[in-house]
mmCIF file with all atom_site columns, C-alpha atoms in Angstrom:
data_model
loop_
_atom_site.group_PDB
_atom_site.id
_atom_site.type_symbol
_atom_site.label_atom_id
_atom_site.label_alt_id
_atom_site.label_comp_id
_atom_site.label_asym_id
_atom_site.label_entity_id
_atom_site.label_seq_id
_atom_site.pdbx_PDB_ins_code
_atom_site.Cartn_x
_atom_site.Cartn_y
_atom_site.Cartn_z
_atom_site.occupancy
_atom_site.B_iso_or_equiv
_atom_site.pdbx_formal_charge
_atom_site.auth_seq_id
_atom_site.auth_comp_id
_atom_site.auth_asym_id
_atom_site.auth_atom_id
_atom_site.pdbx_PDB_model_num
ATOM 1   C CA . UNK A 1 1   ? 2.658   15.762 41.272 1.00 43.00 ? 264 UNK A CA 1
ATOM 2   C CA . UNK A 1 2   ? -0.861  15.366 39.648 1.00 45.00 ? 265 UNK A CA 1
ATOM 3   C CA . UNK A 1 3   ? -1.484  15.436 36.040 1.00 46.00 ? 266 UNK A CA 1
ATOM 4   C CA . UNK A 1 4   ? -3.306  18.840 36.506 1.00 46.00 ? 267 UNK A CA 1
ATOM 5   C CA . UNK A 1 5   ? -0.048  20.151 38.036 1.00 49.00 ? 268 UNK A CA 1
ATOM 6   C CA . UNK A 1 6   ? 1.916   18.951 35.215 1.00 55.00 ? 269 UNK A CA 1
ATOM 7   C CA . UNK A 1 7   ? -0.416  20.358 32.475 1.00 63.00 ? 270 UNK A CA 1
ATOM 8   C CA . UNK A 1 8   ? 1.239   23.982 32.049 1.00 72.00 ? 271 UNK A CA 1
ATOM 9   C CA . UNK A 1 9   ? 4.479   22.138 31.566 1.00 71.00 ? 272 UNK A CA 1
ATOM 10  C CA . UNK A 1 10  ? 3.110   19.884 28.896 1.00 70.00 ? 273 UNK A CA 1
ATOM 11  C CA . UNK A 1 11  ? 1.396   22.805 27.117 1.00 73.00 ? 274 UNK A CA 1
ATOM 12  C CA . UNK A 1 12  ? 4.604   24.867 27.224 1.00 74.00 ? 275 UNK A CA 1
ATOM 13  C CA . UNK A 1 13  ? 6.587   22.039 25.625 1.00 73.00 ? 276 UNK A CA 1
ATOM 14  C CA . UNK A 1 14  ? 3.804   21.651 23.017 1.00 74.00 ? 277 UNK A CA 1
ATOM 15  C CA . UNK A 1 15  ? 3.893   25.296 21.897 1.00 75.00 ? 278 UNK A CA 1
ATOM 16  C CA . UNK A 1 16  ? 7.646   25.249 21.793 1.00 75.00 ? 279 UNK A CA 1
ATOM 17  C CA . UNK A 1 17  ? 7.717   22.306 19.676 1.00 76.00 ? 280 UNK A CA 1
ATOM 18  C CA . UNK A 1 18  ? 5.134   23.559 17.385 1.00 75.00 ? 281 UNK A CA 1
ATOM 19  C CA . UNK A 1 19  ? 7.194   26.986 17.253 1.00 77.00 ? 282 UNK A CA 1
ATOM 20  C CA . UNK A 1 20  ? 10.456  25.018 16.326 1.00 74.00 ? 283 UNK A CA 1
ATOM 21  C CA . UNK A 1 21  ? 8.660   22.888 13.740 1.00 72.00 ? 284 UNK A CA 1
ATOM 22  C CA . UNK A 1 22  ? 7.105   26.090 11.978 1.00 70.00 ? 285 UNK A CA 1
ATOM 23  C CA . UNK A 1 23  ? 10.541  27.959 12.163 1.00 74.00 ? 286 UNK A CA 1
ATOM 24  C CA . UNK A 1 24  ? 13.287  25.294 11.384 1.00 73.00 ? 287 UNK A CA 1
ATOM 25  C CA . UNK A 1 25  ? 11.433  22.181 10.287 1.00 69.00 ? 288 UNK A CA 1
ATOM 26  C CA . UNK A 1 26  ? 11.055  18.635 11.456 1.00 66.00 ? 289 UNK A CA 1
ATOM 27  C CA . UNK A 1 27  ? 14.791  18.082 12.252 1.00 64.00 ? 290 UNK A CA 1
ATOM 28  C CA . UNK A 1 28  ? 15.050  20.917 14.693 1.00 65.00 ? 291 UNK A CA 1
ATOM 29  C CA . UNK A 1 29  ? 11.684  19.906 16.370 1.00 65.00 ? 292 UNK A CA 1
ATOM 30  C CA . UNK A 1 30  ? 13.090  16.423 17.309 1.00 66.00 ? 293 UNK A CA 1
ATOM 31  C CA . UNK A 1 31  ? 14.400  17.663 20.690 1.00 69.00 ? 294 UNK A CA 1
ATOM 32  C CA . UNK A 1 32  ? 10.989  19.578 21.307 1.00 69.00 ? 295 UNK A CA 1
ATOM 33  C CA . UNK A 1 33  ? 9.392   16.421 20.667 1.00 67.00 ? 296 UNK A CA 1
ATOM 34  C CA . UNK A 1 34  ? 11.366  14.488 23.129 1.00 70.00 ? 297 UNK A CA 1
ATOM 35  C CA . UNK A 1 35  ? 10.680  17.286 25.643 1.00 70.00 ? 298 UNK A CA 1
ATOM 36  C CA . UNK A 1 36  ? 6.903   16.916 25.070 1.00 70.00 ? 299 UNK A CA 1
ATOM 37  C CA . UNK A 1 37  ? 7.058   13.294 25.489 1.00 69.00 ? 300 UNK A CA 1
ATOM 38  C CA . UNK A 1 38  ? 9.081   13.558 28.686 1.00 69.00 ? 301 UNK A CA 1
ATOM 39  C CA . UNK A 1 39  ? 6.777   16.116 30.227 1.00 69.00 ? 302 UNK A CA 1
ATOM 40  C CA . UNK A 1 40  ? 3.586   13.622 29.678 1.00 69.00 ? 303 UNK A CA 1
ATOM 41  C CA . UNK A 1 41  ? 2.745   11.969 32.780 1.00 65.00 ? 304 UNK A CA 1
ATOM 42  C CA . UNK A 1 42  ? 2.744   8.145  33.046 1.00 59.00 ? 305 UNK A CA 1
ATOM 43  C CA . UNK A 1 43  ? 5.820   7.773  30.691 1.00 56.00 ? 306 UNK A CA 1
ATOM 44  C CA . UNK A 1 44  ? 6.385   4.214  30.393 1.00 53.00 ? 307 UNK A CA 1
ATOM 45  C CA . UNK A 1 45  ? 9.633   2.656  29.332 1.00 57.00 ? 308 UNK A CA 1
ATOM 46  C CA . UNK A 1 46  ? 12.464  0.673  30.022 1.00 67.00 ? 309 UNK A CA 1
ATOM 47  C CA . UNK A 1 47  ? 15.578  1.766  32.114 1.00 79.00 ? 310 UNK A CA 1
ATOM 48  C CA . UNK A 1 48  ? 18.230  1.244  29.588 1.00 86.00 ? 311 UNK A CA 1
ATOM 49  C CA . UNK A 1 49  ? 21.880  1.522  30.425 1.00 90.00 ? 312 UNK A CA 1
ATOM 50  C CA . UNK A 1 50  ? 24.039  4.100  29.048 1.00 91.00 ? 313 UNK A CA 1
ATOM 51  C CA . UNK A 1 51  ? 25.738  2.001  26.340 1.00 92.00 ? 314 UNK A CA 1
ATOM 52  C CA . UNK A 1 52  ? 22.365  0.559  25.369 1.00 92.00 ? 315 UNK A CA 1
ATOM 53  C CA . UNK A 1 53  ? 20.714  4.030  25.153 1.00 90.00 ? 316 UNK A CA 1
ATOM 54  C CA . UNK A 1 54  ? 23.802  5.011  22.880 1.00 92.00 ? 317 UNK A CA 1
ATOM 55  C CA . UNK A 1 55  ? 23.154  2.271  20.664 1.00 93.00 ? 318 UNK A CA 1
ATOM 56  C CA . UNK A 1 56  ? 19.221  2.842  20.377 1.00 92.00 ? 319 UNK A CA 1
ATOM 57  C CA . UNK A 1 57  ? 20.145  6.450  19.508 1.00 90.00 ? 320 UNK A CA 1
ATOM 58  C CA . UNK A 1 58  ? 22.528  5.317  16.906 1.00 92.00 ? 321 UNK A CA 1
ATOM 59  C CA . UNK A 1 59  ? 20.062  2.890  15.369 1.00 94.00 ? 322 UNK A CA 1
ATOM 60  C CA . UNK A 1 60  ? 17.395  5.639  15.439 1.00 91.00 ? 323 UNK A CA 1
ATOM 61  C CA . UNK A 1 61  ? 19.622  8.105  13.646 1.00 90.00 ? 324 UNK A CA 1
ATOM 62  C CA . UNK A 1 62  ? 20.918  5.491  10.978 1.00 93.00 ? 325 UNK A CA 1
ATOM 63  C CA . UNK A 1 63  ? 17.184  4.485  10.521 1.00 92.00 ? 326 UNK A CA 1
ATOM 64  C CA . UNK A 1 64  ? 16.424  8.121  9.816  1.00 88.00 ? 327 UNK A CA 1
ATOM 65  C CA . UNK A 1 65  ? 19.334  8.407  7.552  1.00 89.00 ? 328 UNK A CA 1
ATOM 66  C CA . UNK A 1 66  ? 18.341  5.376  5.651  1.00 91.00 ? 329 UNK A CA 1
ATOM 67  C CA . UNK A 1 67  ? 14.717  6.749  5.193  1.00 87.00 ? 330 UNK A CA 1
ATOM 68  C CA . UNK A 1 68  ? 15.845  10.182 4.069  1.00 86.00 ? 331 UNK A CA 1
ATOM 69  C CA . UNK A 1 69  ? 18.211  8.570  1.537  1.00 87.00 ? 332 UNK A CA 1
ATOM 70  C CA . UNK A 1 70  ? 15.550  6.290  0.184  1.00 84.00 ? 333 UNK A CA 1
ATOM 71  C CA . UNK A 1 71  ? 13.221  9.105  -0.225 1.00 82.00 ? 334 UNK A CA 1
ATOM 72  C CA . UNK A 1 72  ? 15.800  11.447 -2.173 1.00 76.00 ? 335 UNK A CA 1
ATOM 73  C CA . UNK A 1 73  ? 17.745  9.027  -4.448 1.00 71.00 ? 336 UNK A CA 1
ATOM 74  C CA . UNK A 1 74  ? 19.456  11.082 -7.032 1.00 79.00 ? 337 UNK A CA 1
ATOM 75  C CA . UNK A 1 75  ? 21.374  9.103  -9.494 1.00 87.00 ? 338 UNK A CA 1
ATOM 76  C CA . UNK A 1 76  ? 23.814  6.298  -9.141 1.00 88.00 ? 339 UNK A CA 1
ATOM 77  C CA . UNK A 1 77  ? 25.527  8.491  -6.392 1.00 88.00 ? 340 UNK A CA 1
ATOM 78  C CA . UNK A 1 78  ? 22.386  8.608  -4.341 1.00 87.00 ? 341 UNK A CA 1
ATOM 79  C CA . UNK A 1 79  ? 21.760  4.738  -4.582 1.00 88.00 ? 342 UNK A CA 1
ATOM 80  C CA . UNK A 1 80  ? 25.118  4.046  -3.597 1.00 90.00 ? 343 UNK A CA 1
ATOM 81  C CA . UNK A 1 81  ? 25.074  6.239  -0.587 1.00 90.00 ? 344 UNK A CA 1
ATOM 82  C CA . UNK A 1 82  ? 21.580  4.637  0.312  1.00 90.00 ? 345 UNK A CA 1
ATOM 83  C CA . UNK A 1 83  ? 22.997  1.121  -0.142 1.00 91.00 ? 346 UNK A CA 1
ATOM 84  C CA . UNK A 1 84  ? 25.854  1.857  2.115  1.00 93.00 ? 347 UNK A CA 1
ATOM 85  C CA . UNK A 1 85  ? 23.730  3.297  4.785  1.00 92.00 ? 348 UNK A CA 1
ATOM 86  C CA . UNK A 1 86  ? 21.582  0.256  4.727  1.00 93.00 ? 349 UNK A CA 1
ATOM 87  C CA . UNK A 1 87  ? 24.689  -1.868 5.114  1.00 95.00 ? 350 UNK A CA 1
ATOM 88  C CA . UNK A 1 88  ? 25.751  0.093  8.015  1.00 94.00 ? 351 UNK A CA 1
ATOM 89  C CA . UNK A 1 89  ? 22.393  -0.122 9.596  1.00 93.00 ? 352 UNK A CA 1
ATOM 90  C CA . UNK A 1 90  ? 22.335  -3.803 9.137  1.00 94.00 ? 353 UNK A CA 1
ATOM 91  C CA . UNK A 1 91  ? 25.524  -4.108 11.024 1.00 94.00 ? 354 UNK A CA 1
ATOM 92  C CA . UNK A 1 92  ? 24.404  -2.035 13.731 1.00 93.00 ? 355 UNK A CA 1
ATOM 93  C CA . UNK A 1 93  ? 21.186  -4.072 13.868 1.00 94.00 ? 356 UNK A CA 1
ATOM 94  C CA . UNK A 1 94  ? 23.200  -7.270 14.224 1.00 94.00 ? 357 UNK A CA 1
ATOM 95  C CA . UNK A 1 95  ? 25.458  -6.058 16.909 1.00 93.00 ? 358 UNK A CA 1
ATOM 96  C CA . UNK A 1 96  ? 22.480  -4.310 18.881 1.00 93.00 ? 359 UNK A CA 1
ATOM 97  C CA . UNK A 1 97  ? 20.328  -7.315 19.175 1.00 92.00 ? 360 UNK A CA 1
ATOM 98  C CA . UNK A 1 98  ? 16.363  -7.663 18.652 1.00 93.00 ? 361 UNK A CA 1
ATOM 99  C CA . UNK A 1 99  ? 15.415  -5.781 21.836 1.00 93.00 ? 362 UNK A CA 1
ATOM 100 C CA . UNK A 1 100 ? 17.328  -2.674 21.050 1.00 93.00 ? 363 UNK A CA 1
ATOM 101 C CA . UNK A 1 101 ? 16.283  -2.842 17.414 1.00 93.00 ? 364 UNK A CA 1
ATOM 102 C CA . UNK A 1 102 ? 12.660  -3.057 18.461 1.00 92.00 ? 365 UNK A CA 1
ATOM 103 C CA . UNK A 1 103 ? 13.063  -0.268 20.862 1.00 91.00 ? 366 UNK A CA 1
ATOM 104 C CA . UNK A 1 104 ? 14.785  1.732  18.041 1.00 92.00 ? 367 UNK A CA 1
ATOM 105 C CA . UNK A 1 105 ? 11.909  1.072  15.587 1.00 91.00 ? 368 UNK A CA 1
ATOM 106 C CA . UNK A 1 106 ? 9.494   1.956  18.348 1.00 90.00 ? 369 UNK A CA 1
ATOM 107 C CA . UNK A 1 107 ? 11.012  5.391  18.911 1.00 88.00 ? 370 UNK A CA 1
ATOM 108 C CA . UNK A 1 108 ? 11.096  6.081  15.234 1.00 88.00 ? 371 UNK A CA 1
ATOM 109 C CA . UNK A 1 109 ? 7.334   5.238  14.967 1.00 87.00 ? 372 UNK A CA 1
ATOM 110 C CA . UNK A 1 110 ? 6.581   7.361  17.842 1.00 85.00 ? 373 UNK A CA 1
ATOM 111 C CA . UNK A 1 111 ? 8.602   10.240 16.617 1.00 83.00 ? 374 UNK A CA 1
ATOM 112 C CA . UNK A 1 112 ? 6.896   10.240 13.207 1.00 84.00 ? 375 UNK A CA 1
ATOM 113 C CA . UNK A 1 113 ? 3.512   9.859  14.932 1.00 86.00 ? 376 UNK A CA 1
ATOM 114 C CA . UNK A 1 114 ? 4.290   12.983 17.263 1.00 83.00 ? 377 UNK A CA 1
ATOM 115 C CA . UNK A 1 115 ? 5.421   14.948 14.084 1.00 83.00 ? 378 UNK A CA 1
ATOM 116 C CA . UNK A 1 116 ? 1.969   14.126 12.455 1.00 86.00 ? 379 UNK A CA 1
ATOM 117 C CA . UNK A 1 117 ? 0.066   15.469 15.383 1.00 85.00 ? 380 UNK A CA 1
ATOM 118 C CA . UNK A 1 118 ? 2.444   18.563 15.805 1.00 82.00 ? 381 UNK A CA 1
ATOM 119 C CA . UNK A 1 119 ? 1.812   19.211 12.059 1.00 83.00 ? 382 UNK A CA 1
ATOM 120 C CA . UNK A 1 120 ? -1.914  18.995 12.315 1.00 84.00 ? 383 UNK A CA 1
ATOM 121 C CA . UNK A 1 121 ? -1.863  21.218 15.482 1.00 81.00 ? 384 UNK A CA 1
ATOM 122 C CA . UNK A 1 122 ? 0.197   23.851 13.734 1.00 78.00 ? 385 UNK A CA 1
ATOM 123 C CA . UNK A 1 123 ? -2.145  23.942 10.681 1.00 81.00 ? 386 UNK A CA 1
ATOM 124 C CA . UNK A 1 124 ? -5.300  23.945 12.978 1.00 76.00 ? 387 UNK A CA 1
ATOM 125 C CA . UNK A 1 125 ? -7.030  26.462 15.287 1.00 76.00 ? 388 UNK A CA 1
ATOM 126 C CA . UNK A 1 126 ? -4.652  26.256 18.252 1.00 74.00 ? 389 UNK A CA 1
ATOM 127 C CA . UNK A 1 127 ? -7.225  26.955 20.753 1.00 76.00 ? 390 UNK A CA 1
ATOM 128 C CA . UNK A 1 128 ? -7.907  25.238 24.274 1.00 77.00 ? 391 UNK A CA 1
ATOM 129 C CA . UNK A 1 129 ? -10.056 22.495 22.918 1.00 81.00 ? 392 UNK A CA 1
ATOM 130 C CA . UNK A 1 130 ? -7.534  21.552 20.265 1.00 81.00 ? 393 UNK A CA 1
ATOM 131 C CA . UNK A 1 131 ? -4.586  21.621 22.670 1.00 79.00 ? 394 UNK A CA 1
ATOM 132 C CA . UNK A 1 132 ? -6.625  19.158 24.951 1.00 81.00 ? 395 UNK A CA 1
ATOM 133 C CA . UNK A 1 133 ? -7.115  16.857 22.003 1.00 86.00 ? 396 UNK A CA 1
ATOM 134 C CA . UNK A 1 134 ? -3.531  16.960 20.641 1.00 83.00 ? 397 UNK A CA 1
ATOM 135 C CA . UNK A 1 135 ? -2.349  16.125 24.477 1.00 81.00 ? 398 UNK A CA 1
ATOM 136 C CA . UNK A 1 136 ? -4.728  12.892 24.316 1.00 83.00 ? 399 UNK A CA 1
ATOM 137 C CA . UNK A 1 137 ? -3.413  11.846 21.084 1.00 86.00 ? 400 UNK A CA 1
ATOM 138 C CA . UNK A 1 138 ? 0.097   12.465 22.433 1.00 82.00 ? 401 UNK A CA 1
ATOM 139 C CA . UNK A 1 139 ? -0.606  10.345 25.511 1.00 81.00 ? 402 UNK A CA 1
ATOM 140 C CA . UNK A 1 140 ? -1.765  7.410  23.395 1.00 83.00 ? 403 UNK A CA 1
ATOM 141 C CA . UNK A 1 141 ? 1.417   7.643  21.157 1.00 82.00 ? 404 UNK A CA 1
ATOM 142 C CA . UNK A 1 142 ? 3.478   7.805  24.534 1.00 79.00 ? 405 UNK A CA 1
ATOM 143 C CA . UNK A 1 143 ? 1.739   4.723  25.824 1.00 81.00 ? 406 UNK A CA 1
ATOM 144 C CA . UNK A 1 144 ? 2.281   2.598  22.826 1.00 81.00 ? 407 UNK A CA 1
ATOM 145 C CA . UNK A 1 145 ? 4.464   -0.489 22.968 1.00 82.00 ? 408 UNK A CA 1
ATOM 146 C CA . UNK A 1 146 ? 6.239   -2.311 20.433 1.00 78.00 ? 409 UNK A CA 1
ATOM 147 C CA . UNK A 1 147 ? 3.387   -5.048 20.557 1.00 79.00 ? 410 UNK A CA 1
ATOM 148 C CA . UNK A 1 148 ? 1.140   -2.276 19.636 1.00 76.00 ? 411 UNK A CA 1
ATOM 149 C CA . UNK A 1 149 ? 3.432   -1.319 16.717 1.00 72.00 ? 412 UNK A CA 1
ATOM 150 C CA . UNK A 1 150 ? 3.198   -4.808 15.332 1.00 74.00 ? 413 UNK A CA 1
ATOM 151 C CA . UNK A 1 151 ? -0.385  -4.997 15.531 1.00 75.00 ? 414 UNK A CA 1
ATOM 152 C CA . UNK A 1 152 ? -0.963  -1.917 13.856 1.00 68.00 ? 415 UNK A CA 1
ATOM 153 C CA . UNK A 1 153 ? 1.202   -2.896 10.927 1.00 61.00 ? 416 UNK A CA 1
#
């Protein structure tokens, strides 16, 4: 299957992700983001076992939780919840090991970049030229590795 044959599926995924982002916000768009990334050709990645994949997803969810709690600290109770969430994340990170933690950090970074691209697309013209530009930006994000993330920081 060539990239040209796969283009309608990628564009359909892109439109559904933008629709979910518009209607329900970033939390609901996460599945659509994963669908867009999986529809892109040339997907690079490691084949993780089921337990490793479960740990990576748990780390990603915990990182998102910590990030959300850090943004919205409301009094001593909010600080306490954030502190507990950071402790649970630290325990998960120790148990998972450095490779899985790196993969989880990369997935968080990719998800944030894809949401930025989708927000820009949702606010833009949404014509054919912009669709091609957005797909090119998504391909760049998709091909990023943890080493690229370290160099960007």
